[in-house]
Coordinates of C-alpha atoms and ligand atoms in Angstrom, one line a residue:
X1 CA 31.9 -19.5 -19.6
X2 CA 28.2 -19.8 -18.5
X3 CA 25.3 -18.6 -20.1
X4 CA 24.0 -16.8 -17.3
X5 CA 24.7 -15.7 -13.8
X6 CA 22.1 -17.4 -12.1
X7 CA 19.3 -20.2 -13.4
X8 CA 16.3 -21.4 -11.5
X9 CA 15.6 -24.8 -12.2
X10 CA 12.6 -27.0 -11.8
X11 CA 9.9 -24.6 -10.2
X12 CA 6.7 -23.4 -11.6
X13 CA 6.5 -19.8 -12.1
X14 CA 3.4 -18.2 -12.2
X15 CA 2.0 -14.6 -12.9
X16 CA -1.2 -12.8 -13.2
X17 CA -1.6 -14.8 -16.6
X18 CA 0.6 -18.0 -16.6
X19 CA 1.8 -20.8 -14.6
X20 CA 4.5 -22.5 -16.5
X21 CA 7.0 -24.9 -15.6
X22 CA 10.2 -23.4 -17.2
X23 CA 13.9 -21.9 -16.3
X24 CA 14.4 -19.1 -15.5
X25 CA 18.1 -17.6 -17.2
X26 CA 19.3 -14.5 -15.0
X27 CA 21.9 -12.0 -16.5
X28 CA 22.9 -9.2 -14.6
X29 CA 19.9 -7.6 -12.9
X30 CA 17.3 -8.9 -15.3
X31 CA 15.8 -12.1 -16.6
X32 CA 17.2 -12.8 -19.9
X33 CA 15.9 -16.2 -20.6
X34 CA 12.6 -18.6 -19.8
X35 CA 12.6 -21.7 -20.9
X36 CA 13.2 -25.7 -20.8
X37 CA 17.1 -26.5 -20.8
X38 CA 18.6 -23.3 -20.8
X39 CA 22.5 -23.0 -20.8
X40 CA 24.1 -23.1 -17.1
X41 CA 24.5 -20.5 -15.0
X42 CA 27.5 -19.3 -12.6
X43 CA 25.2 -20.4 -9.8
X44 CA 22.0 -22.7 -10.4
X45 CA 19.5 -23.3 -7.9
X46 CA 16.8 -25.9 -7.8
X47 CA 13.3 -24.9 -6.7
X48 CA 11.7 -28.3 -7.5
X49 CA 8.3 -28.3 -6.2
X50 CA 8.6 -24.2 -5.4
X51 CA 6.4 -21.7 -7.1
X52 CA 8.4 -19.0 -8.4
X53 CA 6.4 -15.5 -8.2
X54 CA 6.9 -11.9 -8.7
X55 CA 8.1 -10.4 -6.1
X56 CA 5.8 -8.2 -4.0
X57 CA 5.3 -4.6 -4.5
X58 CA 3.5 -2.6 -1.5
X59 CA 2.4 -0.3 -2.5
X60 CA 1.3 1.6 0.5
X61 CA 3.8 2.0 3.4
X62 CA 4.8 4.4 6.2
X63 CA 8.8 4.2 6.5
X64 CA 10.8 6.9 8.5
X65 CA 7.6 8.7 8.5
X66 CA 6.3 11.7 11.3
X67 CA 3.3 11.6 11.6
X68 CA 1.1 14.5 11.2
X69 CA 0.5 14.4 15.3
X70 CA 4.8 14.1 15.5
X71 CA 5.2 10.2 16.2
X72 CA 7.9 8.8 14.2
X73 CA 7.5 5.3 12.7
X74 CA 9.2 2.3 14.4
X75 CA 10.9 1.3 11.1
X76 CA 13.4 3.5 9.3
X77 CA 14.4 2.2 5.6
X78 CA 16.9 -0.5 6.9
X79 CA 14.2 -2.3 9.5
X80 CA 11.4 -1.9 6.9
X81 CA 13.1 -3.2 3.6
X82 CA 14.5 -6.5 5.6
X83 CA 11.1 -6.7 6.6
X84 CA 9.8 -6.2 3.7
X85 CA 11.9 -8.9 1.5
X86 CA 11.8 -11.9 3.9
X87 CA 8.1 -11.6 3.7
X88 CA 8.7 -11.9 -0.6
X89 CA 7.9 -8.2 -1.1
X90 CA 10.6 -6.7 -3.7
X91 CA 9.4 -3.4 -3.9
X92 CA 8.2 -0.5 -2.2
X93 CA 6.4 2.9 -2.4
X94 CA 6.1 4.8 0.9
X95 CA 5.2 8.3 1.4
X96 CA 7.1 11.6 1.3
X97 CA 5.4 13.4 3.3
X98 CA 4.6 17.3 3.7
X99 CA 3.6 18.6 6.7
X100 CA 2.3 22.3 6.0
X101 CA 4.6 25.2 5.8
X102 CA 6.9 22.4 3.9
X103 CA 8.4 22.5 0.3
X104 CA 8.0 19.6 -1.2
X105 CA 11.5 19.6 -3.1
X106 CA 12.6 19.5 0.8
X107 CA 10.5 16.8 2.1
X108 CA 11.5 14.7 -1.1
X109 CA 15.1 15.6 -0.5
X110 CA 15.3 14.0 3.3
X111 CA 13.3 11.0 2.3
X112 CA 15.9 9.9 -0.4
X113 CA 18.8 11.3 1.8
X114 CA 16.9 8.3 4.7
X115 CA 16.5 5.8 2.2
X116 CA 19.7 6.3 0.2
X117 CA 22.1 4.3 2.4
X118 CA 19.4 1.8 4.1
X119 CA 17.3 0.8 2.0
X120 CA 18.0 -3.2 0.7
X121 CA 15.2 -3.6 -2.0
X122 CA 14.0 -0.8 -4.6
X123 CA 12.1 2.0 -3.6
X124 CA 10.3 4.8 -5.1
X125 CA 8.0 7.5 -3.2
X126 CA 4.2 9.0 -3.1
X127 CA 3.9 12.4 -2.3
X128 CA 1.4 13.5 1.0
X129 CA 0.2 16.9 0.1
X130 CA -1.0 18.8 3.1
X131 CA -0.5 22.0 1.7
X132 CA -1.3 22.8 -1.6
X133 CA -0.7 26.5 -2.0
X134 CA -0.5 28.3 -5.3
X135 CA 3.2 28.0 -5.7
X136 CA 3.1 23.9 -4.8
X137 CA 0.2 23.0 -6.9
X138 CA 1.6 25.0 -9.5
X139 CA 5.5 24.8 -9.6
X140 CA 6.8 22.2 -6.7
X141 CA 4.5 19.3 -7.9
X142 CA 4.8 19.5 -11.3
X143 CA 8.1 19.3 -10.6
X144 CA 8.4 16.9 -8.5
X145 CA 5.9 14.5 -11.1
X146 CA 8.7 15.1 -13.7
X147 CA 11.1 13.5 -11.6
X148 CA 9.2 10.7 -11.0
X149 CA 6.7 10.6 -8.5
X150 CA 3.5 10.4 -10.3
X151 CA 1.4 9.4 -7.7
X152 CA -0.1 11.2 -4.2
X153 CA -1.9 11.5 -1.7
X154 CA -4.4 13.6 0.3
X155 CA -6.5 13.6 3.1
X156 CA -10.2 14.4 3.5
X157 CA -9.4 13.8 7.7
X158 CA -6.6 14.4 10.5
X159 CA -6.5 18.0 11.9
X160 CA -3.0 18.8 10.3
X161 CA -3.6 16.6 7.0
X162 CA -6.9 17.7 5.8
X163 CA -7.8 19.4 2.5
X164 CA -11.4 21.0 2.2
X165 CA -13.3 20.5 -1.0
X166 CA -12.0 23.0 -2.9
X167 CA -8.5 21.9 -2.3
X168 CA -9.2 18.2 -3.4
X169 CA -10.4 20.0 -6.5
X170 CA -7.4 22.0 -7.0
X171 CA -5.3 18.8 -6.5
X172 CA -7.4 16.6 -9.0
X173 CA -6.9 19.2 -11.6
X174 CA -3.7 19.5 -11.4
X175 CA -3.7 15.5 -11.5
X176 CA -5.2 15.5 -14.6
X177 CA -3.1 18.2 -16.0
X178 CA 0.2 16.5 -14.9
X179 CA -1.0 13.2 -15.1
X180 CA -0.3 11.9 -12.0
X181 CA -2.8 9.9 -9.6
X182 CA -4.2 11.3 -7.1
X183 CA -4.8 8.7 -3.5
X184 CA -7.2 9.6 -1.2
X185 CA -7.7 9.0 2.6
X186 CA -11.6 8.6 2.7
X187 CA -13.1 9.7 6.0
X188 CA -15.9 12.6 6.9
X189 CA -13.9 14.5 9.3
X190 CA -16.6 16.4 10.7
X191 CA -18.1 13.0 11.3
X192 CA -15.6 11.7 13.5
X193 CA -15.1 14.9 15.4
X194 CA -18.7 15.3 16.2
X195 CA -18.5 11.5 17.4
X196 CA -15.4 11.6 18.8
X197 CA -16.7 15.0 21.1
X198 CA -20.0 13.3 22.2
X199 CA -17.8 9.6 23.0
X200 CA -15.1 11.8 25.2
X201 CA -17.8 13.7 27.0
X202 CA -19.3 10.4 28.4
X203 CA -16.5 8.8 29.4
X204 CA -16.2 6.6 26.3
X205 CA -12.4 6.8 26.0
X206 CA -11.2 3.8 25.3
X207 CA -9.1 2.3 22.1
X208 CA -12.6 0.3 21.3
X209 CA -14.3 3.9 20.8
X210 CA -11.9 4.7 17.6
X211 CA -13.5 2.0 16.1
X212 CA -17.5 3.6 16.9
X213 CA -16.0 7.3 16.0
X214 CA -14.5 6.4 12.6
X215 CA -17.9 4.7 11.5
X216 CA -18.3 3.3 8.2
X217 CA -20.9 6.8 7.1
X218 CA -18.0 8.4 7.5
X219 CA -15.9 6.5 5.4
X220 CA -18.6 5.7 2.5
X221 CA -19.7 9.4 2.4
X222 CA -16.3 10.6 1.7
X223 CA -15.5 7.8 -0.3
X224 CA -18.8 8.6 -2.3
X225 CA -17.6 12.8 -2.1
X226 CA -14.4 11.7 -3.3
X227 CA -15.5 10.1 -6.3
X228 CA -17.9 12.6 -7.2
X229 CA -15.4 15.2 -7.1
X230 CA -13.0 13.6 -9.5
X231 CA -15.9 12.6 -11.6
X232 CA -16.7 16.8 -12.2
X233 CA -13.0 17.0 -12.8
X234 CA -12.8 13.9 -15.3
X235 CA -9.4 12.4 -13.4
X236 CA -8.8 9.0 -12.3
X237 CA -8.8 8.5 -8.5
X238 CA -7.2 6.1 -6.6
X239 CA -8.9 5.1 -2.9
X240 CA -6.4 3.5 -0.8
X241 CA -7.3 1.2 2.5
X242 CA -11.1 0.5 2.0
X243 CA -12.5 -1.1 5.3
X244 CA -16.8 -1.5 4.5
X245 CA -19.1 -2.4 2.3
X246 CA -20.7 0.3 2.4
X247 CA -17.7 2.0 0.7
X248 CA -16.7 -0.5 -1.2
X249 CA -20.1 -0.3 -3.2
X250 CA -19.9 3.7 -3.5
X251 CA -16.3 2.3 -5.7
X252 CA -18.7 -0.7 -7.2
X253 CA -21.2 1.7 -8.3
X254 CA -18.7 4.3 -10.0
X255 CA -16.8 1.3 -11.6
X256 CA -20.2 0.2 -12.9
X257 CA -20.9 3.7 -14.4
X258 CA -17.3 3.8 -16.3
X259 CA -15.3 6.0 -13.9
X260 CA -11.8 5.3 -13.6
X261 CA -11.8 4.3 -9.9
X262 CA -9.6 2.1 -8.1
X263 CA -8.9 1.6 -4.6
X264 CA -7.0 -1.1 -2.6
X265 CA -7.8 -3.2 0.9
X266 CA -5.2 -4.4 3.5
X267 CA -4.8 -7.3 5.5
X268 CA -6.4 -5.7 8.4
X269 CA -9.9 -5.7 6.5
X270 CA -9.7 -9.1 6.3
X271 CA -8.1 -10.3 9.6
X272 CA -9.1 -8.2 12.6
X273 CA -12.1 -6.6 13.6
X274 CA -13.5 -3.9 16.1
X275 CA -13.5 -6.4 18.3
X276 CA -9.6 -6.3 18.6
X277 CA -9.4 -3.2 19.7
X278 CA -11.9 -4.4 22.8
X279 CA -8.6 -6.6 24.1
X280 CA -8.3 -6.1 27.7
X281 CA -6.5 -2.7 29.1
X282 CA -5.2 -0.7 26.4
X283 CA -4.3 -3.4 24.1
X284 CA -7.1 -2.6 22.0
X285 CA -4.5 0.3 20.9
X286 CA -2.4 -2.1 19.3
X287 CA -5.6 -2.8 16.7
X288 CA -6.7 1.2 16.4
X289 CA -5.9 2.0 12.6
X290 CA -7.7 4.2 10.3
X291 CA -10.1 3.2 9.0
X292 CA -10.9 0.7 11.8
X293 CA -11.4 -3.2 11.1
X294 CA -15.3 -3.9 11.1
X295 CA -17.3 -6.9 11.5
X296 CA -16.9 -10.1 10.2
X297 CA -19.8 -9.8 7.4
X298 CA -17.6 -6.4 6.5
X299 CA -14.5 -8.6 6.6
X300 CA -16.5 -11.2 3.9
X301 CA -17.8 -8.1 1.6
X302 CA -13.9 -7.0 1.7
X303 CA -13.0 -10.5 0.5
X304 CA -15.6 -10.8 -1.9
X305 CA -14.6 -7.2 -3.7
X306 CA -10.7 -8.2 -4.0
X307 CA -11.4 -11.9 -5.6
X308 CA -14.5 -10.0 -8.0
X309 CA -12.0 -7.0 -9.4
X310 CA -13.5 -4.4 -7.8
X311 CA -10.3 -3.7 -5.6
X312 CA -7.3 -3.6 -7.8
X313 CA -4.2 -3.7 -4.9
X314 CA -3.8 -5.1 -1.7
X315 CA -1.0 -3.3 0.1
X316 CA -0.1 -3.6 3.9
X317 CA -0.7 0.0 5.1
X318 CA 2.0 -0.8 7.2
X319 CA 2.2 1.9 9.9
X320 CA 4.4 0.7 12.6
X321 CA 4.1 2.4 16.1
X322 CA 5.6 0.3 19.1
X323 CA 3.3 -0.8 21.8
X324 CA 5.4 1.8 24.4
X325 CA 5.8 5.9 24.8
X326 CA 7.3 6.1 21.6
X327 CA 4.5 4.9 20.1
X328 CA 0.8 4.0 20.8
X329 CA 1.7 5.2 24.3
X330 CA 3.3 8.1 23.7
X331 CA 0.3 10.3 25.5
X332 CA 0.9 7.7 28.5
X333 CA 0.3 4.5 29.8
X334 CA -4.0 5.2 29.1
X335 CA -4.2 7.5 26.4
X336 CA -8.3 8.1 25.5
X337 CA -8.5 6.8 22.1
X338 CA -8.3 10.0 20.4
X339 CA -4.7 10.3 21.5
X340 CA -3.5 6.4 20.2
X341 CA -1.3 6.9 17.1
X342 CA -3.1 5.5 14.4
X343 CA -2.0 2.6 12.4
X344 CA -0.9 -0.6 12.3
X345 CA 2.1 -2.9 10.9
X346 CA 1.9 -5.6 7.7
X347 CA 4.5 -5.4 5.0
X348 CA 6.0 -8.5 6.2
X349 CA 3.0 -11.0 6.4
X350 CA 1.1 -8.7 3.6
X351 CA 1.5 -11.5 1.3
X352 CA 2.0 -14.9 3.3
X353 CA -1.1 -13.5 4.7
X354 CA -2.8 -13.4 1.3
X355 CA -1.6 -16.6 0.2
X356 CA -2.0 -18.8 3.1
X357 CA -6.3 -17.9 3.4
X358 CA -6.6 -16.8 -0.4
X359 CA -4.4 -19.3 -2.8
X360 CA -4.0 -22.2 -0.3
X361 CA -7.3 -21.8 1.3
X362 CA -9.1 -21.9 -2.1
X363 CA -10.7 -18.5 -2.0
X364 CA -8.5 -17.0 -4.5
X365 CA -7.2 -18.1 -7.4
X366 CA -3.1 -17.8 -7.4
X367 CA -2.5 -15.6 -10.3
X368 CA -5.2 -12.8 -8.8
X369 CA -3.2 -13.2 -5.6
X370 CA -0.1 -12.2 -7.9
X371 CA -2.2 -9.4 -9.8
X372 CA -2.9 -7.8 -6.9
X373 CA 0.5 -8.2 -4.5
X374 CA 2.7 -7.2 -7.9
X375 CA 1.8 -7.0 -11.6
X376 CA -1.4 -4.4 -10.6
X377 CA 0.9 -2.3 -8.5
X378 CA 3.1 -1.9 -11.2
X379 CA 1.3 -1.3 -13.4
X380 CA -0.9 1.9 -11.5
X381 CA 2.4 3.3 -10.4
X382 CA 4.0 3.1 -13.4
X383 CA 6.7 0.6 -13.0
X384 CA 5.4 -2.4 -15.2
X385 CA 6.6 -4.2 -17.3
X386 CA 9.9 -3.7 -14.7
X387 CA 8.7 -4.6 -11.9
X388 CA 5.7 -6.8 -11.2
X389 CA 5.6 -9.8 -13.4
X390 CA 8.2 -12.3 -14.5
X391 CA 9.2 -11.6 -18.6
X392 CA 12.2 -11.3 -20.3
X393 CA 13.9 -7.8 -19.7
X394 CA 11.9 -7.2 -16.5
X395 CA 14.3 -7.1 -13.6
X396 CA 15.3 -10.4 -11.7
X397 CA 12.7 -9.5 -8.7
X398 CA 11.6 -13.0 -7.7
X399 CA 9.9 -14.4 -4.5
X400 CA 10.6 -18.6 -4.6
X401 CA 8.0 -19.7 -2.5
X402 CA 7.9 -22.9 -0.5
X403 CA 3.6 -23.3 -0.7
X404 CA 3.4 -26.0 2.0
X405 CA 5.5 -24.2 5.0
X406 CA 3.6 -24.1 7.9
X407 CA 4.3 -20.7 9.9
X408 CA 3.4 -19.5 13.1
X409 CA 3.3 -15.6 12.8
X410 CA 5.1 -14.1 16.0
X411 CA 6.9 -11.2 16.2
X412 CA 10.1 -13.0 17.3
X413 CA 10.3 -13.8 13.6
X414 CA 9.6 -10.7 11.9
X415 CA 12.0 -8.4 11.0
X416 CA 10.6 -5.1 11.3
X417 CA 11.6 -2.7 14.5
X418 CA 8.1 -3.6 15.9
X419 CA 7.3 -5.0 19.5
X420 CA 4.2 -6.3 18.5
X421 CA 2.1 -8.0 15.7
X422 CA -1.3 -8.3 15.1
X423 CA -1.0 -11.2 13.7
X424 CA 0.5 -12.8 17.0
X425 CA -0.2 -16.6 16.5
X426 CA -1.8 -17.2 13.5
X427 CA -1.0 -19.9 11.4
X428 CA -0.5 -19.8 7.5
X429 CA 1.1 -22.0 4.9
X430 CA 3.1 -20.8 2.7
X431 CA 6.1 -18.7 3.0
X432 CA 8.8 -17.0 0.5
X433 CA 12.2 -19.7 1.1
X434 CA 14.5 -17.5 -1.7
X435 CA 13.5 -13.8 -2.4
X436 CA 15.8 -12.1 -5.3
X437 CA 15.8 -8.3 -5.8
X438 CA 17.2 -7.2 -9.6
X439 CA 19.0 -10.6 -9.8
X440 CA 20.9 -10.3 -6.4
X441 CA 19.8 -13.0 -3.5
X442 CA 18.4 -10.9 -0.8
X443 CA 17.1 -13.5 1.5
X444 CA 18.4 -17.3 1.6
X445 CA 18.3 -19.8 4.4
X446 CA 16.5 -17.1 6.5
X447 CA 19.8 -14.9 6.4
X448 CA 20.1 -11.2 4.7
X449 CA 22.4 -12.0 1.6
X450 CA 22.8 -7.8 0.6
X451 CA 24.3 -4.8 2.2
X452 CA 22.4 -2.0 3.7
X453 CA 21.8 0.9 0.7
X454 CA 21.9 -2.2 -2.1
X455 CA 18.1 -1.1 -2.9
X456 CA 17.6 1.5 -5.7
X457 CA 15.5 4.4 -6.0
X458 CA 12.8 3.9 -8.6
X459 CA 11.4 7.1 -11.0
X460 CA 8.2 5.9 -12.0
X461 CA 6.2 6.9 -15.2
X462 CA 3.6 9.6 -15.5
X463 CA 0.1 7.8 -15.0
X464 CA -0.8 8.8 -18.1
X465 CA -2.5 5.5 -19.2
X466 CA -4.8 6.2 -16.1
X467 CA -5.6 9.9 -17.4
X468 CA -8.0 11.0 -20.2
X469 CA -6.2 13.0 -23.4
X470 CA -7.0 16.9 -23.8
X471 CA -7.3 19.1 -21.6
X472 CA -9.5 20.3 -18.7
X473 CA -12.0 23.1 -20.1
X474 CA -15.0 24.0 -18.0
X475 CA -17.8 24.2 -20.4
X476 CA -21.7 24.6 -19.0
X477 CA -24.2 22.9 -20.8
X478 CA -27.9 24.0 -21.8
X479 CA -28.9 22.3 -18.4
X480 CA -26.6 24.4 -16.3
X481 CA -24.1 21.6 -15.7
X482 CA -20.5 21.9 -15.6
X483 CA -18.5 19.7 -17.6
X484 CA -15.1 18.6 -18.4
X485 CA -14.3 19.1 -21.8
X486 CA -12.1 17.5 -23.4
X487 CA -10.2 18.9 -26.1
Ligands
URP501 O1 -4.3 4.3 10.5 C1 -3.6 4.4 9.5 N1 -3.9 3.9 8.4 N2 -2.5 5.1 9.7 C2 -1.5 5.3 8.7 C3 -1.8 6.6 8.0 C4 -2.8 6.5 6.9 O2 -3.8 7.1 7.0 O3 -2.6 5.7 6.0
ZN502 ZN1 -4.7 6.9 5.2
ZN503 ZN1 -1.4 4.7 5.2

């Protein structure tokens, strides 16, 4: 009778700490064994001269989503969880969200009711709160934290999404209290409408005007409001898809001071710029995502902060809207750039992306590419040491990468519902060959292995190693400030 049900022979596996050559002994869904020599398994396979990684956890992802202007995402959990696992991502976390006037139990209920039968890998859910009233700041969320979703987000811009100051507030208290983690879209609003109103009025309509209207003062000031606003409220803060310089060193300079900040980048940061959304005709709209891809020196600042620490995840920000009237063009055939849904589509090439101009291209060293594409994920959202790293007891969720395939991105090979890339052409090396998901083989030979629904919902921990202990006490001190005491 064999040892195990599955063994991986002959590969190197590496996390955010190790690279060992070693078996790996699978049992059920998790990984009972590493080692030299282990016993055999019911099926063997031999990843001689593979590297044998977590598998991915993105962490940020629009699936099945409305969005706040009534576009529905491309991908429902079935397109995006394929796409997802031939790309070596194992995991993810995309967004429940509210629209106002929603409850939240509601909004969570229809996202697992989507996800349920479709989705292939494990899942779990952020909240969006657009609406936090008495009775969901005070009731719903908690609630909802309880059952597992300790993380959420909120907006500082979008008409429909945006919360004013005294809202964020509201929310990062209760985040504290609950300890959960609050995300924030970082964008001055006001900002963008004022520029937005003056672009229109000349004329300036098309998809290369997003890029001028979301300008990077409007992203550092509310990233810097942001931060300053948890900092009176003593709660950890989490800025998701950082696109400047200029914000990332409003995040450098809070780190620096001791404030729990973290934030994440996205492949778009590092691979497009404004001048994509300048393509001929409206194929600029294919590139318009908020915030926009800068310049190139942005693009090297963006690098520089994810290889020195200072971001924490890389996540795709996948936001897939097709290139047609369901989509981008859903305003017509030349929609002025204020009418272009916003967002753009990664959580298959998140991490080949990654690999292929980080590890292989010698800018980043392999087991911070794994730190921040899995074991740093897990760990914020409260799914480590289960998810994100390769130990016995975690679950069997295992990307066996082949580091010297040579891969033209096009879209005919992805597997999301998209009709477009951005990535249309580019070459990387590197590519996931065997992706495993709690011990089952989800993709093999570039074939689904697993039945639609296999994936399982995920609660995830409170993020109470993120929060301080006590509780939140105003005190004023003899210089009129207001603190946070903590009890
Ligand atoms: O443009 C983007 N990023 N769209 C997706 C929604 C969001 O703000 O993350
Ligand atoms: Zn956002
Ligand atoms: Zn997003």
């Amino acid at each position: 009778m064999p040892a195990f049900d599955l063994v991986i022979r002959n590969g190197e596996t590496v996390t955010a700490t190790d690279r060992v050559c070693q078996d790996i002994g699978i049992l059920d869904d998790r990984i009972a064994a590493l080692g030299t020599n282990l016993e055999a398994g019911k099926r063997e396979i031999d990843a001689q001269g593979k590297l044998i990684l977590p598998g991915g956890i993105d962490a940020h992802c629009h699936v099945e989503q409305m969005s706040s202007s009534g576009i529905m995402t491309s991908d429902d959990f079935y397109s995006a969880s394929v796409s997802a696992a031939f790309g070596g991502t194992t995991t993810i976390i995309p967004f429940a969200a509210q629209h106002r006037g929603q409850s939240l139990r509601a909004v969570v209920d229809d996202y697992m009711a989507c996800a349920e039968p479709k989705a292939v890998i494990d899942y779990a859910f952020h909240l969006i709160i657009s609406d936090p009233t008495d009775a969901v700041m005070g009731q719903e969320l908690p609630a909802m934290i309880e059952d597992g979703i300790s993380s959420f987000k909120i907006y500082m811009t979008y008409d429909a999404l945006k919360l004013d100051d005294y809202e964020i507030l509201e929310v990062l208290a209760t985040a504290r209290r609950e300890e959960a983690l609050v995300m924030v879209h970082a964008e001055n609003h006001d900002v963008i409408r004022w520029l937005s109103e003056r672009l229109l009025d000349q004329g300036c309509g098309n998809p290369k005007y997003h890029a001028v209207s979301h300008s990077r003062i409007a992203e550092s000031e509310a990233t810097h409001r942001a931060i300053a606003l948890a900092e009176l409220v003593d709660t950890p803060l989490f800025i998701v898809h950082v696109s400047s310089e200029e914000a990332l060193n409003e995040i450098r300079r809070s780190q620096a001071r001791g404030l729990k900040v973290m934030a994440e980048t996205c492949p778009q940061y590092l691979f497009l710029t404004a001048k994509d959304l300048d393509k001929e005709g409206m194929i600029g709209a294919k590139f318009c995502c908020s915030p926009p891809p800068r310049d190139e020196s942005a693009q090297e600042a963006i690098w520089e902060g994810l290889i020195d620490g200072s971001f924490q995840v890389f996540s795709s920000d996948h936001a897939p809207y097709r290139f047609d009237a369901t989509g981008k063009l859903s305003a017509g055939p030349n929609p002025n750039f204020k009418q272009i849904a916003n967002g753009v589509p990664g959580l298959e090439v998140r991490m080949p992306l990654l690999f292929s101009a980080g590890v292989v291209g010698e800018r980043m060293d392999i087991h911070r590419f794994v730190e921040v594409t899995a074991t740093n994920p897990a760990k914020i959202y409260g799914m480590y040491p289960r998810k994100g790293t390769i130990e016995v007891g975690s679950d069997a969720d295992l990307a066996i990468w082949d580091p010297e395939k040579q891969v033209t991105i096009s879209i005919d090979m992805l597997h999301d519902n998209m009709d477009y890339t951005p990535y249309e052409g580019k070459e990387v090396t590197g590519w996931p060959e065997i992706v495993l998901s709690r011990g089952r083989i989800v993709v093999e030979d570039n074939s689904l292995m697993v039945e639609r629904g296999s994936g399982e919902y995920l609660r995830r921990a409170r993020a109470s190693s993120a929060q301080p202990t006590g509780n939140l006490v105003p005190e004023v001190d003899e210089n009129s400030n207001f603190n946070a005491k903590i009890l």
